Amino acid sequence: MGDPIRFVLNDVSRETFAPKATTTILDWLRNAERLTGTKEGCAEGDCGACTVVIAEPDGVGGIRRRAVNSCIQFLPSLHGRALETVEHLGTNGGLHPVQAAMVEHHGSQCGFCTPGFVMQLYSGWVNGALGSRQEVKDLVAGNLCRCTGYGPIVEAGLEAAKTPVPDIAQADAALAERLEALRGEGTFEHEAADGSRWFGPRDVDALADLYAAHPDATLVAGATDVGLWVTKQHRRLPLVIDVSRVEDLRLMEEGPGSLFVGAAVTHDEAAGRLAEIHPSLGELLRRFAGHQIRNAGTVGGNIANGSPIGDLAPALIALGGGLFLRRGEKLRRVALEDFFIEYGRQDRAEGEFVAAVAVPVLGANQRFFCHKLSKRFDSDISAVMAAMRLTFDGDAVAEARIAFGGMAGTPKRASAAEATLTGRRFDAAAAQDAAEALSQDFAPLSDMRAGAGYRLKAAGNLIRRFQIEDEGGEATRVLEVA
């Protein structure tokens, strides 16, 4: 049976075996533990009713807490971590400050979504992220309410922030030691009751060896995509390799002219560093799904799944980004735009995985723009995602890199549009010509998110928007080349 899953549930150490490797935390809480405060709404990470808080060592003797959707997180991922549910908040018969604020401001009506809102606001409270009305709104963008509306809930978050977080440094240090002891050394190996297996390597060499030996295994980081394979497509995954514990893949480092981001760095962790390259990258990630998804989903996972509507890929392609791919002991670099071959197919050999992403910073003669169009502002999938980087020689465009998502079967550059800009001033006429050239680059599809005509028109308008903003001085360089 391999190793049991060892973790802490609401301050109590637990040791268990999963019914199957892909048993979700939500199902286990409700069915095995009868902790039914955590609700199932959508089973795909959209509504936030299932929100719980995961705590793990931060590497410097403390604890990092993050809210996640338990409906798409798998039980073995808890190994060496702590889980906090809504049942844990009220102590000694009293209410937590977040719960008390929800009562005072009438933030609950039918109550079904309330536990998820409470846990999400609790994560913001304990992390000091309820400082402004906009922060509270951003925090709960991944939670849906069909009764009360968001006004009372936002007021509750602002009210809860007035109660200071007690000094928990000593308790967190003790919890970090406790979790490290539960985690153990080396690779975590778990065999579930149905025979499916879960591996959790701690270093990149162990991961490379495992994946070379089991190239048919499913790699999981945040499970924000793979989770839906299980909950919606009912796939059985006989062998899963969890890369979220591989410390080498969780690093971000500055290099000559580039930021190197490990594949297992979450979107939330990467957001601040990417925003330093350009503010529109930070804004893009602020609108990337909900906070719970950003806390779990990873930069490498968003690229490796090859989605034509993934938000990060077009932005990084426009910047000239590259990937480091690892297979066994061999490491190779590939331009990100060359990684996507066709829909559902990437330049990745059997047993090869994404190890890191190289994100070029902007030079003094470069200007950048990216923007996402979707039906909802928050927590929605793109209809069109546009990103552009122009390199200037004096007043003329020396190089144009324009990439779109949602316009083809892969994230793709607009070579005809780029050609119309090269050697010209970036004025309204040039932008108009580039917009018209998009019909040579793309023949988009119509689907539930947008029609083909809308996509082509909107993509052209985004080029025009870049030109207008650039003319007004908004699309400016932010970070010097190191």
Coordinates of C-alpha atoms in Angstrom, one line a residue:
M1 CA 0.0 0.0 0.0
G2 CA 3.0 2.3 0.2
D3 CA 3.1 5.3 2.5
P4 CA -0.1 6.6 4.2
I5 CA -1.1 10.2 3.7
R6 CA 0.1 12.1 6.8
F7 CA -1.3 15.6 7.3
V8 CA -3.0 17.8 9.9
L9 CA -6.8 18.3 9.8
N10 CA -8.0 21.2 11.9
D11 CA -5.0 20.9 14.3
V12 CA -5.4 17.1 14.6
S13 CA -2.7 14.8 13.0
R14 CA -4.2 12.3 10.6
E15 CA -3.0 9.3 8.7
T16 CA -5.1 7.7 6.0
F17 CA -5.2 5.9 2.7
A18 CA -7.2 7.2 -0.2
P19 CA -10.0 5.2 -1.8
K20 CA -8.3 6.2 -5.1
A21 CA -5.4 8.4 -5.9
T22 CA -7.8 11.0 -7.4
T23 CA -10.3 11.1 -4.5
T24 CA -10.9 14.8 -4.0
I25 CA -10.5 16.6 -0.7
L26 CA -14.1 17.7 -0.9
D27 CA -15.5 14.1 -1.3
W28 CA -13.3 12.9 1.5
L29 CA -14.3 15.7 3.9
R30 CA -18.0 15.2 3.2
N31 CA -18.3 11.4 2.8
A32 CA -15.5 10.1 5.1
E33 CA -15.2 12.7 7.7
R34 CA -18.8 14.0 7.7
L35 CA -17.5 17.6 7.7
T36 CA -20.3 18.9 5.6
G37 CA -19.7 22.6 6.1
T38 CA -17.6 22.5 2.9
K39 CA -20.1 22.5 0.0
E40 CA -20.1 21.2 -3.5
G41 CA -21.5 23.7 -6.0
C42 CA -19.8 23.2 -9.4
A43 CA -17.1 20.5 -8.9
E44 CA -14.9 22.4 -11.3
G45 CA -13.3 25.2 -9.3
D46 CA -15.6 28.0 -10.4
C47 CA -18.1 28.8 -7.6
G48 CA -15.9 28.7 -4.4
A49 CA -18.5 27.0 -2.2
C50 CA -15.9 24.3 -1.5
T51 CA -13.1 26.7 -0.4
V52 CA -10.7 25.4 2.3
V53 CA -7.3 26.7 3.5
I54 CA -4.1 24.7 3.0
A55 CA -1.1 25.5 5.2
E56 CA 2.4 24.4 4.6
P57 CA 6.0 25.3 5.7
D58 CA 7.2 28.5 3.9
G59 CA 10.9 27.4 4.0
V60 CA 12.0 30.0 6.6
G61 CA 10.4 28.5 9.7
G62 CA 6.9 29.8 9.3
I63 CA 3.6 28.8 7.6
R64 CA 2.1 29.9 4.3
R65 CA -1.7 29.7 4.0
R66 CA -3.6 29.7 0.8
A67 CA -7.3 29.2 -0.1
V68 CA -8.0 26.5 -2.7
N69 CA -11.0 24.8 -4.3
S70 CA -11.2 21.4 -2.5
C71 CA -13.5 20.0 -5.3
I72 CA -10.5 19.7 -7.7
Q73 CA -7.7 19.1 -5.2
F74 CA -6.8 15.4 -4.6
L75 CA -6.5 13.9 -1.2
P76 CA -2.9 12.7 -1.5
S77 CA -1.8 16.2 -2.2
L78 CA -2.3 16.9 1.5
H79 CA 0.7 14.8 2.5
G80 CA 2.9 16.9 4.8
R81 CA 0.4 19.8 4.8
A82 CA -2.4 21.1 7.0
L83 CA -6.0 21.5 6.1
E84 CA -8.4 24.0 7.7
T85 CA -12.1 23.9 7.1
V86 CA -15.0 26.1 8.2
E87 CA -15.7 23.9 11.2
H88 CA -12.3 24.9 12.6
L89 CA -12.9 28.7 12.8
G90 CA -15.4 29.0 15.6
T91 CA -13.6 28.2 18.9
N92 CA -14.9 27.9 22.5
G93 CA -18.5 28.3 21.2
G94 CA -17.8 31.7 19.8
L95 CA -17.5 33.1 16.2
H96 CA -14.4 33.9 14.3
P97 CA -14.1 37.6 13.5
V98 CA -14.9 36.8 9.8
Q99 CA -18.0 34.8 10.8
A100 CA -19.1 37.6 13.3
A101 CA -18.7 40.2 10.5
M102 CA -20.8 38.1 8.1
V103 CA -23.6 37.9 10.7
E104 CA -23.4 41.6 11.5
H105 CA -23.6 42.7 7.9
H106 CA -26.2 40.1 6.8
G107 CA -23.8 38.4 4.4
S108 CA -25.7 35.2 4.3
Q109 CA -29.2 34.3 3.0
C110 CA -29.7 30.7 1.9
G111 CA -26.2 30.0 3.4
F112 CA -25.0 27.5 0.8
C113 CA -22.2 29.7 -0.5
T114 CA -21.4 31.1 2.9
P115 CA -18.8 28.6 4.2
G116 CA -16.8 29.2 1.0
F117 CA -16.9 33.0 1.4
V118 CA -16.0 32.7 5.1
M119 CA -12.9 30.6 4.3
Q120 CA -11.9 32.8 1.5
L121 CA -12.2 35.9 3.7
Y122 CA -10.4 34.1 6.5
S123 CA -7.5 33.4 4.2
G124 CA -7.4 37.2 3.4
W125 CA -7.7 38.1 7.1
V126 CA -4.9 35.8 8.3
N127 CA -2.6 36.9 5.4
G128 CA -3.4 40.6 5.8
A129 CA -5.0 41.0 2.4
L130 CA -8.2 42.8 3.3
G131 CA -6.8 46.3 3.4
S132 CA -9.1 47.9 0.9
R133 CA -12.4 47.5 -0.8
Q134 CA -10.7 46.5 -4.1
E135 CA -8.6 43.9 -2.3
V136 CA -11.7 42.3 -0.8
K137 CA -13.4 42.3 -4.2
D138 CA -10.4 40.7 -5.8
L139 CA -10.2 38.1 -3.1
V140 CA -13.8 36.9 -3.4
A141 CA -13.9 37.1 -7.3
G142 CA -13.7 33.3 -7.3
N143 CA -16.8 32.9 -5.1
L144 CA -20.4 33.0 -6.5
C145 CA -23.5 34.2 -4.5
R146 CA -26.9 33.9 -6.0
C147 CA -28.9 35.3 -3.1
T148 CA -27.3 38.0 -1.0
G149 CA -25.2 39.8 -3.6
Y150 CA -21.7 40.9 -2.9
G151 CA -22.3 44.2 -1.1
P152 CA -22.8 42.8 2.4
I153 CA -20.1 40.3 1.9
V154 CA -17.5 42.9 0.9
E155 CA -18.6 45.0 4.0
A156 CA -18.1 41.9 6.1
G157 CA -14.5 41.5 4.8
L158 CA -13.7 45.2 5.6
E159 CA -15.2 44.8 9.0
A160 CA -13.2 41.6 9.8
A161 CA -10.0 43.4 8.8
K162 CA -10.5 45.8 11.8
T163 CA -9.8 42.8 14.1
P164 CA -6.0 42.3 14.2
V165 CA -4.6 38.9 13.6
P166 CA -3.1 37.6 16.9
D167 CA 0.6 36.8 17.1
I168 CA 0.8 33.2 15.7
A169 CA 4.5 33.1 14.8
Q170 CA 5.3 30.7 17.6
A171 CA 2.4 28.4 16.9
D172 CA 3.2 28.5 13.2
A173 CA 6.9 27.6 13.8
A174 CA 5.7 24.6 15.8
L175 CA 3.3 23.6 13.0
A176 CA 6.0 23.9 10.4
E177 CA 8.2 21.5 12.4
R178 CA 5.3 19.1 12.8
L179 CA 4.5 19.1 9.1
E180 CA 8.1 18.6 8.1
A181 CA 8.2 15.5 10.3
L182 CA 5.0 14.2 8.7
R183 CA 6.3 14.9 5.2
G184 CA 9.4 12.8 5.7
E185 CA 12.4 12.5 3.5
G186 CA 12.6 11.5 -0.2
T187 CA 9.7 10.7 -2.5
F188 CA 6.3 10.1 -1.1
E189 CA 4.8 6.9 -2.5
H190 CA 1.1 6.1 -2.0
E191 CA -1.0 3.3 -3.3
A192 CA -4.8 3.9 -2.9
A193 CA -7.3 1.2 -2.1
D194 CA -8.2 0.7 -5.8
G195 CA -4.5 0.2 -6.8
S196 CA -3.9 3.6 -8.3
R197 CA -0.7 5.2 -7.2
W198 CA 0.6 8.7 -6.3
F199 CA 4.2 9.8 -6.2
G200 CA 5.4 13.0 -4.7
P201 CA 9.1 13.6 -5.4
R202 CA 11.0 16.3 -3.5
D203 CA 13.8 17.2 -6.1
V204 CA 13.9 17.5 -9.9
D205 CA 16.3 14.6 -10.4
A206 CA 13.9 12.2 -8.6
L207 CA 11.1 13.7 -10.8
A208 CA 13.1 13.1 -14.0
D209 CA 13.8 9.5 -13.0
L210 CA 10.2 8.8 -12.1
Y211 CA 8.8 10.3 -15.3
A212 CA 11.4 8.5 -17.5
A213 CA 10.4 5.2 -15.8
H214 CA 6.6 6.0 -16.0
P215 CA 6.1 8.2 -19.1
D216 CA 2.4 7.4 -19.1
A217 CA 1.9 9.0 -15.7
T218 CA -0.2 12.1 -15.3
L219 CA 1.8 15.1 -14.0
V220 CA -0.1 17.2 -11.5
A221 CA 0.8 20.5 -9.9
G222 CA -2.3 22.5 -8.9
A223 CA -4.8 20.1 -10.5
T224 CA -6.8 23.0 -11.8
D225 CA -7.1 21.3 -15.2
V226 CA -6.5 17.6 -14.3
G227 CA -9.1 17.9 -11.5
L228 CA -11.8 18.4 -14.2
W229 CA -10.7 15.3 -16.0
V230 CA -11.8 13.4 -12.9
T231 CA -14.9 15.4 -11.8
K232 CA -16.3 16.1 -15.2
Q233 CA -14.9 13.5 -17.6
H234 CA -14.7 10.7 -15.0
R235 CA -11.3 9.6 -16.1
R236 CA -9.4 7.0 -14.0
L237 CA -5.8 8.0 -13.6
P238 CA -3.8 4.9 -12.5
L239 CA -0.5 6.8 -11.8
V240 CA -0.1 10.4 -10.8
I241 CA 3.2 12.3 -10.2
D242 CA 2.8 15.4 -8.0
V243 CA 5.3 18.0 -8.9
S244 CA 4.2 20.6 -6.4
R245 CA 6.7 19.5 -3.8
V246 CA 9.8 19.7 -6.2
E247 CA 11.6 22.6 -4.7
D248 CA 13.7 23.2 -7.8
L249 CA 10.6 23.9 -9.8
R250 CA 9.3 26.4 -7.2
L251 CA 12.1 28.9 -7.7
M252 CA 12.1 32.3 -9.4
E253 CA 15.5 33.8 -10.3
E254 CA 16.7 36.9 -12.1
G255 CA 19.1 36.2 -14.9
P256 CA 20.7 38.2 -17.7
G257 CA 17.8 39.9 -19.4
S258 CA 15.2 37.4 -18.2
L259 CA 13.2 36.3 -15.2
F260 CA 13.4 32.5 -14.8
V261 CA 10.2 31.0 -13.3
G262 CA 10.1 27.4 -12.2
A263 CA 7.2 25.4 -13.6
A264 CA 5.6 24.8 -10.2
V265 CA 5.5 28.4 -9.3
T266 CA 1.8 29.3 -8.8
H267 CA 0.2 32.2 -10.6
D268 CA -0.3 34.0 -7.3
E269 CA 3.4 33.7 -6.6
A270 CA 4.5 34.8 -10.0
A271 CA 2.1 37.8 -10.3
G272 CA 4.1 40.4 -8.5
R273 CA 7.4 39.6 -10.3
L274 CA 5.6 39.6 -13.7
A275 CA 4.0 42.9 -12.9
E276 CA 7.5 44.3 -12.4
I277 CA 8.2 43.5 -16.1
H278 CA 5.0 45.4 -17.1
P279 CA 1.9 46.4 -15.2
S280 CA -0.4 44.9 -17.8
L281 CA 1.0 41.4 -16.9
G282 CA 0.0 42.0 -13.3
E283 CA -3.4 43.1 -14.4
L284 CA -3.7 40.0 -16.6
L285 CA -3.0 37.7 -13.7
R286 CA -5.4 39.6 -11.4
R287 CA -8.1 38.6 -13.9
F288 CA -6.8 35.0 -14.3
A289 CA -9.5 32.8 -12.9
G290 CA -10.3 33.3 -9.2
H291 CA -7.9 33.6 -6.3
Q292 CA -8.3 30.0 -5.3
I293 CA -7.2 28.9 -8.8
R294 CA -4.3 31.3 -8.8
N295 CA -3.2 29.8 -5.5
A296 CA -3.0 26.3 -7.0
G297 CA -2.5 26.6 -10.7
T298 CA 1.1 26.9 -11.9
V299 CA 2.9 28.8 -14.7
G300 CA 4.3 25.6 -16.1
G301 CA 0.9 23.8 -16.0
N302 CA -0.8 26.6 -17.8
I303 CA 1.6 26.3 -20.7
A304 CA 2.1 22.5 -20.7
N305 CA -1.6 21.8 -21.1
G306 CA -1.4 23.5 -24.5
S307 CA -4.7 25.2 -24.3
P308 CA -5.4 27.7 -27.2
I309 CA -7.2 30.0 -24.7
G310 CA -4.6 29.9 -21.9
D311 CA -3.9 33.5 -20.9
L312 CA -0.2 33.4 -20.1
A313 CA 1.2 31.8 -23.3
P314 CA 0.4 34.7 -25.7
A315 CA 1.9 37.2 -23.3
L316 CA 5.1 35.3 -22.9
I317 CA 5.3 34.5 -26.7
A318 CA 5.1 38.3 -27.4
L319 CA 7.9 38.9 -24.9
G320 CA 10.0 36.3 -26.6
G321 CA 9.8 33.7 -23.8
G322 CA 11.3 30.3 -23.8
L323 CA 10.9 26.9 -22.1
F324 CA 13.4 24.6 -20.5
L325 CA 12.3 21.0 -21.0
R326 CA 13.8 18.1 -18.9
R327 CA 14.0 14.5 -19.9
G328 CA 16.1 12.2 -17.8
E329 CA 19.4 14.1 -17.4
K330 CA 19.0 16.1 -20.6
L331 CA 17.8 19.7 -20.5
R332 CA 16.9 21.6 -23.7
R333 CA 15.5 25.1 -24.4
V334 CA 12.8 25.8 -26.9
A335 CA 11.2 29.0 -28.0
L336 CA 7.7 29.2 -26.5
E337 CA 6.1 29.9 -29.8
D338 CA 7.6 26.7 -31.2
F339 CA 6.3 24.6 -28.3
F340 CA 2.7 24.7 -29.6
I341 CA 2.6 22.6 -32.8
E342 CA -1.2 22.2 -33.3
Y343 CA -4.3 21.8 -31.2
G344 CA -3.6 19.2 -28.5
R345 CA 0.0 18.6 -29.7
Q346 CA 3.1 20.2 -28.2
D347 CA 6.9 19.7 -28.8
R348 CA 7.4 17.5 -25.8
A349 CA 8.9 14.0 -26.0
E350 CA 7.8 11.0 -24.0
G351 CA 9.0 11.4 -20.4
E352 CA 9.8 15.1 -20.9
F353 CA 8.4 17.8 -18.7
V354 CA 8.4 21.6 -18.5
A355 CA 11.0 22.6 -15.9
A356 CA 11.1 26.4 -16.2
V357 CA 10.0 29.4 -18.2
A358 CA 12.3 32.2 -19.3
V359 CA 10.5 35.5 -19.4
P360 CA 12.5 38.3 -21.0
V361 CA 12.4 41.7 -19.4
L362 CA 11.8 44.8 -21.5
G363 CA 14.6 47.0 -22.9
A364 CA 14.7 50.7 -23.0
N365 CA 13.6 50.7 -26.7
Q366 CA 10.7 48.3 -26.2
R367 CA 7.0 48.8 -25.4
F368 CA 4.5 46.1 -24.4
F369 CA 0.8 45.6 -24.2
C370 CA -1.5 42.7 -23.2
H371 CA -5.2 42.6 -22.7
K372 CA -7.9 39.9 -22.2
L373 CA -11.4 40.1 -23.5
S374 CA -14.0 37.9 -21.8
K375 CA -17.8 38.0 -21.1
R376 CA -17.2 38.6 -17.3
F377 CA -14.4 40.8 -16.1
D378 CA -13.5 38.4 -13.2
S379 CA -12.9 34.7 -13.2
D380 CA -13.7 34.0 -16.8
I381 CA -12.1 32.3 -19.8
S382 CA -10.9 34.5 -22.6
A383 CA -12.7 35.0 -25.9
V384 CA -9.6 36.8 -27.2
M385 CA -6.3 37.3 -25.5
A386 CA -3.8 39.8 -27.2
A387 CA -0.2 40.6 -26.4
M388 CA 2.3 42.7 -28.3
R389 CA 5.9 43.8 -27.9
L390 CA 7.4 46.4 -30.2
T391 CA 11.1 47.1 -30.4
F392 CA 12.0 50.6 -31.8
D393 CA 15.0 52.0 -33.7
G394 CA 14.4 55.6 -33.2
D395 CA 10.8 56.3 -34.2
A396 CA 10.5 53.2 -36.4
V397 CA 9.4 49.7 -35.4
A398 CA 12.5 47.5 -35.8
E399 CA 10.7 44.3 -34.6
A400 CA 7.1 43.5 -33.9
R401 CA 5.9 40.5 -31.9
I402 CA 2.1 40.1 -31.8
A403 CA 0.5 37.0 -30.3
F404 CA -3.1 36.0 -29.7
G405 CA -5.0 33.4 -27.8
G406 CA -8.5 32.3 -28.8
M407 CA -7.8 33.0 -32.5
A408 CA -6.5 29.6 -33.6
G409 CA -5.9 26.0 -32.4
T410 CA -2.8 27.2 -30.5
P411 CA -1.5 30.4 -29.1
K412 CA -0.1 32.0 -32.3
R413 CA 1.9 34.9 -33.6
A414 CA 0.3 37.2 -36.2
S415 CA 3.2 37.3 -38.8
A416 CA 1.3 39.3 -41.5
A417 CA 0.3 41.9 -38.9
E418 CA 3.8 42.1 -37.6
A419 CA 5.2 42.6 -41.1
T420 CA 2.9 45.6 -41.7
L421 CA 4.4 47.4 -38.7
T422 CA 8.1 46.7 -39.3
G423 CA 10.0 49.7 -40.5
R424 CA 7.2 52.2 -39.8
R425 CA 6.1 54.7 -37.2
F426 CA 3.6 53.1 -34.9
D427 CA 0.8 55.5 -35.7
A428 CA -2.9 55.1 -36.4
A429 CA -2.4 54.2 -40.0
A430 CA 0.1 51.5 -39.2
A431 CA -2.2 50.1 -36.5
Q432 CA -5.1 50.1 -39.0
D433 CA -3.0 48.2 -41.6
A434 CA -1.9 45.7 -38.9
A435 CA -5.5 45.1 -37.8
E436 CA -6.6 44.5 -41.4
A437 CA -3.7 42.1 -42.0
L438 CA -5.1 39.8 -39.2
S439 CA -7.4 38.2 -41.7
Q440 CA -4.3 36.7 -43.4
D441 CA -3.1 35.3 -40.0
F442 CA -6.2 33.8 -38.6
A443 CA -9.5 32.2 -39.5
P444 CA -11.0 31.9 -36.0
L445 CA -13.8 29.6 -35.0
S446 CA -17.2 30.5 -33.5
D447 CA -18.1 28.9 -30.2
M448 CA -19.9 29.7 -27.0
R449 CA -17.5 32.4 -26.0
A450 CA -17.5 34.5 -29.2
G451 CA -18.2 34.4 -32.9
A452 CA -15.5 34.3 -35.6
G453 CA -16.4 37.8 -36.8
Y454 CA -16.3 39.2 -33.3
R455 CA -12.9 37.7 -32.6
L456 CA -11.3 39.1 -35.8
K457 CA -12.8 42.5 -35.2
A458 CA -11.9 42.6 -31.5
A459 CA -8.3 41.5 -32.2
G460 CA -7.9 44.3 -34.7
N461 CA -9.3 46.8 -32.2
L462 CA -6.8 45.6 -29.6
I463 CA -4.0 46.6 -31.9
R464 CA -5.6 50.0 -32.3
R465 CA -6.0 50.2 -28.6
F466 CA -2.3 49.5 -28.1
Q467 CA -1.5 52.3 -30.5
I468 CA -3.8 54.8 -28.8
E469 CA -2.4 53.9 -25.4
D470 CA 1.2 54.0 -26.7
E471 CA 0.6 57.5 -28.2
G472 CA -0.7 58.6 -24.8
G473 CA 2.4 57.2 -23.1
E474 CA 0.7 54.3 -21.2
A475 CA 2.4 51.4 -22.8
T476 CA 5.8 52.2 -21.4
R477 CA 8.9 50.3 -20.3
V478 CA 9.0 49.5 -16.6
L479 CA 12.1 47.4 -15.9
E480 CA 15.6 48.0 -17.2
V481 CA 17.5 45.0 -18.6
A482 CA 19.7 43.6 -15.9

